[in-house]
CSV table of C-alpha atoms in Angstrom, one decimal:
chain,number,residue,atom,x,y,z
U,1,MET,CA,-16.7,78.3,107.6
U,2,ASN,CA,-17.0,79.7,104.1
U,3,ALA,CA,-18.1,77.1,101.5
U,4,SER,CA,-18.4,77.6,97.8
U,5,PRO,CA,-22.0,78.1,96.5
U,6,PRO,CA,-23.7,75.3,94.7
U,7,PRO,CA,-23.6,75.2,90.9
U,8,ARG,CA,-26.3,77.2,89.2
U,9,SER,CA,-27.4,74.3,87.1
U,10,ARG,CA,-27.4,70.5,87.4
U,11,GLN,CA,-24.2,69.0,86.1
U,12,ILE,CA,-24.4,66.2,83.4
U,13,PRO,CA,-22.5,63.0,84.2
U,14,VAL,CA,-20.1,61.9,81.5
U,15,ILE,CA,-19.5,58.2,81.4
U,16,VAL,CA,-16.5,56.6,79.6
U,17,LEU,CA,-17.3,53.3,78.0
U,18,ALA,CA,-14.2,51.2,77.1
U,19,GLY,CA,-13.5,47.7,75.9
U,20,PHE,CA,-11.5,45.9,73.2
U,21,LEU,CA,-13.0,44.8,69.8
U,22,GLY,CA,-15.5,42.0,70.3
U,23,SER,CA,-16.1,42.7,74.0
U,24,GLY,CA,-19.7,43.8,73.4
U,25,LYS,CA,-19.2,47.5,74.2
U,26,THR,CA,-21.4,48.7,71.4
U,27,THR,CA,-24.1,46.2,72.3
U,28,LEU,CA,-24.0,47.6,75.8
U,29,LEU,CA,-24.2,51.1,74.5
U,30,ASN,CA,-27.3,50.3,72.4
U,31,HIS,CA,-28.8,48.5,75.4
U,32,LEU,CA,-28.5,51.8,77.4
U,33,LEU,CA,-30.1,53.7,74.6
U,34,ARG,CA,-33.0,51.3,74.5
U,35,HIS,CA,-33.4,51.3,78.3
U,36,ARG,CA,-32.4,54.8,79.2
U,37,ALA,CA,-34.9,55.3,82.0
U,38,GLY,CA,-36.4,58.4,80.4
U,39,ASN,CA,-33.0,60.1,80.0
U,40,ARG,CA,-31.9,62.0,77.0
U,41,ILE,CA,-28.4,60.6,76.2
U,42,GLY,CA,-25.6,62.2,74.3
U,43,VAL,CA,-23.2,59.7,72.7
U,44,ILE,CA,-19.7,60.7,71.6
U,45,VAL,CA,-18.0,58.1,69.2
U,46,ASN,CA,-15.2,58.2,66.7
U,47,ASP,CA,-17.2,56.5,63.9
U,48,PHE,CA,-20.9,56.2,63.3
U,49,GLY,CA,-20.3,52.8,61.7
U,50,SER,CA,-19.5,51.3,65.1
U,51,ILE,CA,-23.1,52.1,66.4
U,52,GLU,CA,-26.0,49.8,65.4
U,53,ILE,CA,-28.1,52.6,63.9
U,54,ASP,CA,-31.1,50.3,63.3
U,55,ALA,CA,-31.5,49.9,67.0
U,56,MET,CA,-31.7,53.6,67.6
U,57,THR,CA,-33.6,55.0,64.6
U,58,VAL,CA,-31.9,58.0,63.0
U,59,ALA,CA,-34.2,61.0,62.9
U,60,GLY,CA,-31.9,63.3,61.0
U,61,GLN,CA,-28.3,64.4,60.5
U,62,VAL,CA,-26.6,67.8,60.7
U,63,GLY,CA,-22.9,67.9,60.1
U,64,SER,CA,-21.3,65.3,62.3
U,65,THR,CA,-24.1,65.2,64.8
U,66,VAL,CA,-26.8,62.5,64.5
U,67,SER,CA,-30.2,62.9,66.2
U,68,LEU,CA,-31.4,59.7,67.6
U,69,GLY,CA,-34.9,58.6,68.6
U,70,GLY,CA,-36.0,59.7,72.0
U,71,GLY,CA,-34.2,63.0,72.0
U,72,CYS,CA,-30.7,61.4,72.1
U,73,LEU,CA,-27.7,62.8,70.2
U,74,CYS,CA,-24.6,61.2,68.7
U,75,CYS,CA,-21.4,63.0,67.7
U,76,ALA,CA,-18.5,61.6,65.7
U,77,VAL,CA,-15.3,63.1,67.0
U,78,ASP,CA,-11.6,62.6,67.6
U,79,ALA,CA,-9.9,63.3,70.9
U,80,SER,CA,-8.8,66.8,69.9
U,81,GLU,CA,-12.5,67.7,69.4
U,82,LEU,CA,-13.7,66.3,72.7
U,83,ASP,CA,-14.0,69.6,74.6
U,84,THR,CA,-15.7,71.3,71.7
U,85,TYR,CA,-18.4,68.6,71.5
U,86,LEU,CA,-18.8,68.5,75.3
U,87,GLU,CA,-19.5,72.2,75.1
U,88,THR,CA,-22.1,71.7,72.4
U,89,LEU,CA,-23.8,68.8,74.2
U,90,THR,CA,-24.0,70.6,77.5
U,91,ARG,CA,-25.8,73.6,76.2
U,92,PRO,CA,-29.3,74.0,77.7
U,93,ALA,CA,-30.9,73.7,74.2
U,94,ALA,CA,-29.7,70.1,73.9
U,95,ARG,CA,-31.6,69.1,77.1
U,96,LEU,CA,-29.4,66.1,77.7
U,97,ASP,CA,-29.2,64.2,81.0
U,98,VAL,CA,-26.3,61.9,80.4
U,99,ILE,CA,-23.3,61.8,78.0
U,100,VAL,CA,-21.5,58.5,77.1
U,101,ILE,CA,-18.1,58.5,75.4
U,102,GLU,CA,-17.1,55.4,73.5
U,103,ALA,CA,-13.4,55.2,74.1
U,104,SER,CA,-12.3,53.0,71.1
U,105,GLY,CA,-10.4,55.0,68.5
U,106,LEU,CA,-10.4,58.2,70.5
U,107,ALA,CA,-7.8,57.7,73.2
U,108,GLU,CA,-6.6,55.4,76.0
U,109,PRO,CA,-9.4,55.2,78.6
U,110,GLN,CA,-7.3,56.7,81.3
U,111,GLU,CA,-6.4,59.6,79.0
U,112,LEU,CA,-10.1,60.3,78.5
U,113,VAL,CA,-10.7,60.2,82.2
U,114,ARG,CA,-7.8,62.6,82.7
U,115,MET,CA,-9.2,65.0,80.1
U,116,LEU,CA,-12.6,65.0,81.8
U,117,LEU,CA,-11.3,65.6,85.2
U,118,ALA,CA,-9.1,68.4,83.9
U,119,SER,CA,-11.9,70.0,81.9
U,120,ASP,CA,-13.0,73.5,82.8
U,121,ASN,CA,-16.5,72.8,81.5
U,122,PRO,CA,-18.7,73.7,84.6
U,123,HIS,CA,-21.7,71.7,83.2
U,124,ILE,CA,-20.2,68.2,83.4
U,125,VAL,CA,-19.2,65.8,86.2
U,126,TYR,CA,-17.2,62.6,85.8
U,127,GLY,CA,-19.6,59.6,85.7
U,128,GLY,CA,-17.1,56.7,85.8
U,129,LEU,CA,-15.0,54.5,83.5
U,130,VAL,CA,-16.8,51.3,82.5
U,131,GLU,CA,-14.6,48.6,81.0
U,132,VAL,CA,-16.4,45.8,79.1
U,133,VAL,CA,-14.7,42.4,79.0
U,134,ASP,CA,-15.5,39.4,76.9
U,135,ALA,CA,-15.7,36.7,79.6
U,136,ALA,CA,-15.5,33.9,77.0
U,137,GLU,CA,-12.4,35.3,75.3
U,138,PHE,CA,-10.6,37.0,78.1
U,139,GLY,CA,-7.4,35.0,77.9
U,140,ALA,CA,-7.1,35.5,74.1
U,141,THR,CA,-7.8,39.2,74.5
U,142,ARG,CA,-5.2,39.5,77.2
U,143,GLU,CA,-2.6,37.9,74.9
U,144,ARG,CA,-3.4,40.3,72.0
U,145,HIS,CA,-3.8,43.3,74.3
U,146,PRO,CA,-1.7,43.0,77.5
U,147,GLU,CA,-2.6,46.7,78.1
U,148,ILE,CA,-6.0,45.4,79.2
U,149,ASP,CA,-4.5,45.0,82.7
U,150,ARG,CA,-3.8,48.7,82.8
U,151,HIS,CA,-7.4,49.5,81.7
U,152,LEU,CA,-8.8,47.2,84.4
U,153,ALA,CA,-6.7,48.8,87.0
U,154,VAL,CA,-8.2,52.2,86.4
U,155,ALA,CA,-11.8,51.1,85.7
U,156,ASP,CA,-14.6,52.1,88.1
U,157,LEU,CA,-16.9,49.4,86.9
U,158,VAL,CA,-16.0,46.1,85.1
U,159,VAL,CA,-18.7,44.4,83.1
U,160,LEU,CA,-18.1,40.7,82.5
U,161,ASN,CA,-20.0,40.4,79.2
U,162,LYS,CA,-21.0,37.1,77.5
U,163,THR,CA,-21.0,35.2,80.8
U,164,ASP,CA,-23.5,32.8,79.2
U,165,ARG,CA,-20.5,31.5,77.2
U,166,ALA,CA,-18.1,31.3,80.2
U,167,GLY,CA,-18.1,28.7,83.0
U,168,GLU,CA,-17.9,29.5,86.7
U,169,GLN,CA,-14.2,28.7,86.8
U,170,GLU,CA,-13.5,31.1,83.9
U,171,ARG,CA,-15.5,33.9,85.6
U,172,ALA,CA,-13.6,33.3,88.9
U,173,ASP,CA,-10.3,33.4,87.0
U,174,ILE,CA,-11.2,36.8,85.5
U,175,ARG,CA,-12.2,38.2,88.9
U,176,GLU,CA,-8.9,37.1,90.3
U,177,ALA,CA,-7.1,38.8,87.3
U,178,VAL,CA,-9.0,42.0,88.0
U,179,GLU,CA,-8.1,41.9,91.6
U,180,ALA,CA,-4.4,41.2,90.7
U,181,THR,CA,-4.2,44.6,89.0
U,182,GLY,CA,-5.0,46.3,92.3
U,183,SER,CA,-8.4,47.3,91.1
U,184,THR,CA,-11.2,47.6,93.7
U,185,ALA,CA,-13.8,48.1,90.9
U,186,ALA,CA,-17.3,46.5,91.1
U,187,VAL,CA,-17.5,43.5,88.7
U,188,ILE,CA,-20.9,42.9,87.1
U,189,PRO,CA,-21.8,39.9,85.1
U,190,ALA,CA,-23.9,40.4,81.9
U,191,THR,CA,-25.1,38.8,78.7
U,192,TYR,CA,-25.7,40.8,75.6
U,193,GLY,CA,-24.5,43.9,77.4
U,194,ARG,CA,-27.7,44.0,79.5
U,195,ILE,CA,-26.9,45.9,82.7
U,196,ASP,CA,-29.3,48.0,84.7
U,197,PRO,CA,-28.9,51.6,83.6
U,198,GLU,CA,-29.4,52.7,87.2
U,199,LEU,CA,-25.9,51.5,87.8
U,200,LEU,CA,-24.7,54.3,85.7
U,201,PHE,CA,-27.3,57.1,86.0
U,202,ASP,CA,-30.5,57.9,87.8
U,203,PRO,CA,-34.0,57.8,86.1
U,204,ALA,CA,-34.9,61.1,84.6
U,205,LEU,CA,-37.0,63.5,86.6
U,206,ARG,CA,-39.0,65.7,84.3
U,207,PRO,CA,-41.0,68.8,85.1
U,208,ASP,CA,-44.6,68.0,86.0
U,209,GLY,CA,-46.7,67.3,82.9
U,210,GLU,CA,-43.8,66.9,80.4
U,211,GLU,CA,-43.7,63.1,80.5
U,212,LYS,CA,-47.4,62.8,80.8
U,213,ALA,CA,-48.1,64.4,77.5
U,214,ARG,CA,-45.2,62.9,75.5
U,215,GLN,CA,-45.6,60.7,72.5
U,216,LEU,CA,-45.0,57.0,72.6
U,217,THR,CA,-41.3,56.5,72.0
U,218,PHE,CA,-39.4,53.7,70.1
U,219,GLU,CA,-38.1,52.7,73.5
U,220,ASP,CA,-41.7,52.1,74.8
U,221,LEU,CA,-42.6,50.1,71.7
U,222,TYR,CA,-39.5,48.0,72.0
U,223,LEU,CA,-40.1,47.2,75.7
U,224,GLU,CA,-43.8,46.4,75.0
U,225,GLU,CA,-42.8,44.1,72.1
U,226,ARG,CA,-40.1,42.4,74.3
U,227,ALA,CA,-42.6,41.9,77.1
U,228,ARG,CA,-45.0,40.2,74.7
U,229,GLU,CA,-42.3,37.9,73.3
U,230,THR,CA,-40.7,36.9,76.6
U,231,GLY,CA,-43.6,37.2,79.0
U,232,GLU,CA,-41.3,39.2,81.4
U,233,GLU,CA,-41.4,42.8,82.5
U,234,HIS,CA,-38.5,45.0,81.5
U,235,GLY,CA,-35.7,45.0,84.1
U,236,ALA,CA,-36.8,41.8,85.9
U,237,HIS,CA,-33.5,40.1,85.1
U,238,LEU,CA,-31.3,43.1,85.5
U,239,HIS,CA,-31.3,43.9,89.2
U,240,THR,CA,-29.7,40.7,90.4
U,241,ALA,CA,-26.2,41.7,89.5
U,242,TYR,CA,-25.8,44.5,92.0
U,243,GLU,CA,-26.9,45.7,95.4
U,244,SER,CA,-28.3,49.0,96.5
U,245,VAL,CA,-28.1,50.1,100.1
U,246,ASP,CA,-30.1,53.0,101.6
U,247,PHE,CA,-28.9,54.9,104.7
U,248,THR,CA,-30.8,57.6,106.6
U,249,SER,CA,-29.8,59.4,109.8
U,250,ASP,CA,-31.3,62.3,111.7
U,251,VAL,CA,-28.1,62.6,113.7
U,252,PRO,CA,-25.4,64.7,112.0
U,253,MET,CA,-22.4,63.0,110.5
U,254,ASP,CA,-18.9,63.6,111.9
U,255,PRO,CA,-16.7,65.0,109.1
U,256,ARG,CA,-13.5,63.2,110.1
U,257,ARG,CA,-15.2,59.8,110.5
U,258,LEU,CA,-17.1,60.1,107.3
U,259,MET,CA,-14.0,61.0,105.3
U,260,GLU,CA,-12.2,58.0,106.9
U,261,PHE,CA,-15.0,55.8,105.6
U,262,LEU,CA,-15.1,57.4,102.1
U,263,ASP,CA,-11.3,57.2,101.8
U,264,SER,CA,-11.2,53.5,102.6
U,265,ARG,CA,-14.5,52.4,101.1
U,266,PRO,CA,-14.6,48.7,100.3
U,267,GLY,CA,-14.0,47.1,96.9
U,268,GLY,CA,-17.1,46.6,94.8
U,269,LEU,CA,-18.7,49.8,96.0
U,270,TYR,CA,-19.3,51.6,92.7
U,271,ARG,CA,-21.5,54.7,93.4
U,272,ILE,CA,-22.5,56.8,96.4
U,273,LYS,CA,-25.1,59.5,96.0
U,274,GLY,CA,-27.2,61.6,98.4
U,275,TYR,CA,-26.9,64.4,100.9
U,276,VAL,CA,-25.0,64.7,104.2
U,277,ASP,CA,-25.8,66.9,107.3
U,278,PHE,CA,-22.6,67.8,109.1
U,279,GLY,CA,-24.5,69.6,111.9
U,280,ALA,CA,-22.3,72.1,113.7
U,281,GLY,CA,-19.5,71.4,111.2
U,282,ASP,CA,-21.5,73.6,108.8
U,283,ALA,CA,-24.9,74.5,110.0
U,284,ASP,CA,-25.8,76.5,106.9
U,285,HIS,CA,-25.3,73.8,104.3
U,286,ALA,CA,-26.3,70.3,103.2
U,287,TYR,CA,-23.6,68.6,101.2
U,288,GLY,CA,-24.4,66.6,98.1
U,289,VAL,CA,-22.2,63.6,97.7
U,290,HIS,CA,-21.1,62.3,94.3
U,291,ALA,CA,-18.8,59.3,94.4
U,292,VAL,CA,-17.9,57.0,91.4
U,293,GLY,CA,-15.1,54.5,91.9
U,294,ARG,CA,-12.2,56.5,93.4
U,295,PHE,CA,-13.7,59.8,92.4
U,296,LEU,CA,-15.3,61.8,95.1
U,297,ARG,CA,-16.9,65.3,95.2
U,298,PHE,CA,-19.1,67.3,97.6
U,299,VAL,CA,-21.4,70.1,96.5
U,300,PRO,CA,-22.7,72.4,99.3
U,301,ARG,CA,-26.2,73.9,99.1
U,302,SER,CA,-28.1,75.9,101.5
U,303,TRP,CA,-30.8,74.3,103.6
U,304,THR,CA,-34.3,75.4,102.6
U,305,ARG,CA,-36.7,76.8,105.2
U,306,GLY,CA,-38.5,74.1,107.0
U,307,GLU,CA,-36.4,71.3,105.4
U,308,GLN,CA,-35.8,68.3,107.7
U,309,ARG,CA,-32.1,68.0,108.3
U,310,LEU,CA,-31.2,64.4,107.5
U,311,THR,CA,-28.4,62.5,105.9
U,312,ARG,CA,-29.7,60.4,103.1
U,313,LEU,CA,-27.3,58.2,101.1
U,314,VAL,CA,-27.6,55.4,98.5
U,315,LEU,CA,-24.7,53.1,98.0
U,316,ILE,CA,-24.5,50.9,94.9
U,317,GLY,CA,-22.2,48.1,94.1
U,318,SER,CA,-21.5,44.4,93.6
U,319,GLY,CA,-20.6,41.9,96.4
U,320,ILE,CA,-21.0,44.5,99.1
U,321,ASP,CA,-22.2,43.8,102.6
U,322,ALA,CA,-25.3,45.9,103.3
U,323,ASP,CA,-25.3,45.4,107.1
U,324,ALA,CA,-21.6,46.1,107.4
U,325,LEU,CA,-21.9,49.3,105.4
U,326,ARG,CA,-24.8,50.6,107.5
U,327,LYS,CA,-22.9,49.8,110.7
U,328,GLU,CA,-19.9,51.7,109.4
U,329,LEU,CA,-22.0,54.7,108.5
U,330,ARG,CA,-23.8,54.6,111.9
U,331,GLY,CA,-20.3,54.8,113.4
U,332,CYS,CA,-19.7,58.0,111.4
U,333,ARG,CA,-22.4,59.9,113.2
U,334,THR,CA,-21.5,62.5,115.8
U,335,ALA,CA,-23.2,60.4,118.4
U,336,GLY,CA,-21.4,57.2,117.2
U,337,GLU,CA,-18.7,55.3,119.0
U,338,PRO,CA,-15.2,56.8,118.7
U,339,GLY,CA,-13.2,55.7,115.7
U,340,PRO,CA,-10.3,53.3,116.0
U,341,GLU,CA,-7.6,56.0,116.1
U,342,THR,CA,-9.2,58.3,118.5
U,343,GLY,CA,-10.3,59.3,121.8
U,344,GLN,CA,-11.3,62.9,121.6
U,345,ASP,CA,-12.9,64.2,118.4
U,346,ALA,CA,-11.2,67.1,116.7
U,347,PRO,CA,-13.1,70.4,116.7
U,348,HIS,CA,-15.6,70.7,113.9
U,349,GLU,CA,-13.8,73.4,112.0
U,350,ARG,CA,-10.6,71.3,111.9
U,351,ALA,CA,-12.5,68.2,110.9
U,352,MET,CA,-14.2,69.8,108.0
U,353,TRP,CA,-10.9,70.2,106.1
U,354,GLY,CA,-11.3,66.6,104.9
U,355,VAL,CA,-14.6,67.4,103.3
U,356,LEU,CA,-13.4,70.7,101.8
U,357,ARG,CA,-10.6,68.8,99.9
U,358,TYR,CA,-13.4,67.5,97.7
U,359,VAL,CA,-15.5,70.6,97.3
U,360,GLN,CA,-15.0,71.9,93.8
U,361,GLN,CA,-14.2,75.6,93.8
U,362,PRO,CA,-15.1,77.9,90.9
U,363,GLY,CA,-12.4,77.8,88.3
U,364,ASP,CA,-10.8,74.6,89.6
U,365,ASP,CA,-9.1,72.5,86.9
U,366,ASP,CA,-9.9,69.2,88.5
U,367,ALA,CA,-12.7,67.7,90.5
C-alpha cells in the first residue's frame, strides 16, 4: 500500500472561538493567553478593541500586528484577509504553536471552519470550533439571535460560561437545547472563561535548554500572584470539567473496526490524539490520529529503527465513559472479538481504504 509521506514540519492547530456579545468569549481568550501552557499563540481578531490589552501587555506594534507578552501575536483582519494572515503567522520566524481566530465580526463560525478546511496552507490543521454561551442569559440570547442554534449544531466544543449565575435547572435546559440541535459536542461548564487549555491544545515541547534559560514571563508572575492570593495552585480547579482517557495496545488495530469506532464515536468526545499501529495493514508506517469533533485525519510516518510498535491514544471529552471507551478500543484490535456486522474480517488491503479516506494527500483542498 502506498501512503503519502508525513508533512515536513509540524502543523499548527487553528481554533475558531465563537460566541455572541456578552458570552465571555474575550474573557476566555484572555484566559488562554494567561494560561497558555508555554505555547506561543497567534490571535486573529477583527478589532484590537475587543481584546483586553491590559491582560496581555503590548510589547510593540507593526502595521496591524500587535506583539503580545510571551511571544504571542495578534492580527486585526477581516475575513478576506484571513488566508494572508494565516500565511504570515505560520512562517517559521513567527515560531507559533497555536492560532486562535475570534469569529465575531469576521464571518459566520461555520464559514470560518469551511475556509480553514478548504485552505491550501500546508502548515495549519483545523483545531475545532468552540462556541461560548452565557449560561445565565441563554434564553434572552436565543430570542435576540435565533441563529445560535445553527452555531451550536456545528460546534465541536460548547463552553457554558457564567455557570455561577445559573441554577442546575437552567444548565440542564441549555444542555437539552444543545442536544436538540443534533449536536454531539462536548459541553463544558466554566466561570470567567476558565477552561483548561489542554482541552484545546497540548503543552508546548521546546528544544532542550530553551525553556530552562528563558526569562520569567508575565504569565509566570500572574500565576505566582494568583497562587499567593487564593492559596491554590494554577489549574487545581480546571480539570474537573472534562475527562481524559489513555489507551495503549501492543496488539495492532484492525482498520475496519477502528474506523467503525471513529465514525460513530460517542457524544461528548471532543479530541482524540496519538498514534495507531495497523500491523500487516501497513507494516511500514505508524499513523498519527488527529480528531476534533467530527473532523478526523490520519498522518502516516515511518517507524524508526528499534521503535516499539504500539498504539497510543488519548481521548478527551466531557461526560464520557472511560471504561466503555477502552472496551470498544480493545474490540478494535486484530485479536479482538468480531464486530457486530461480521464474521470474517476483510483482507487488510481492503480494510485500509477506510483509513485512507482521511489521509490528507499533497495538494488536497480539504482535510
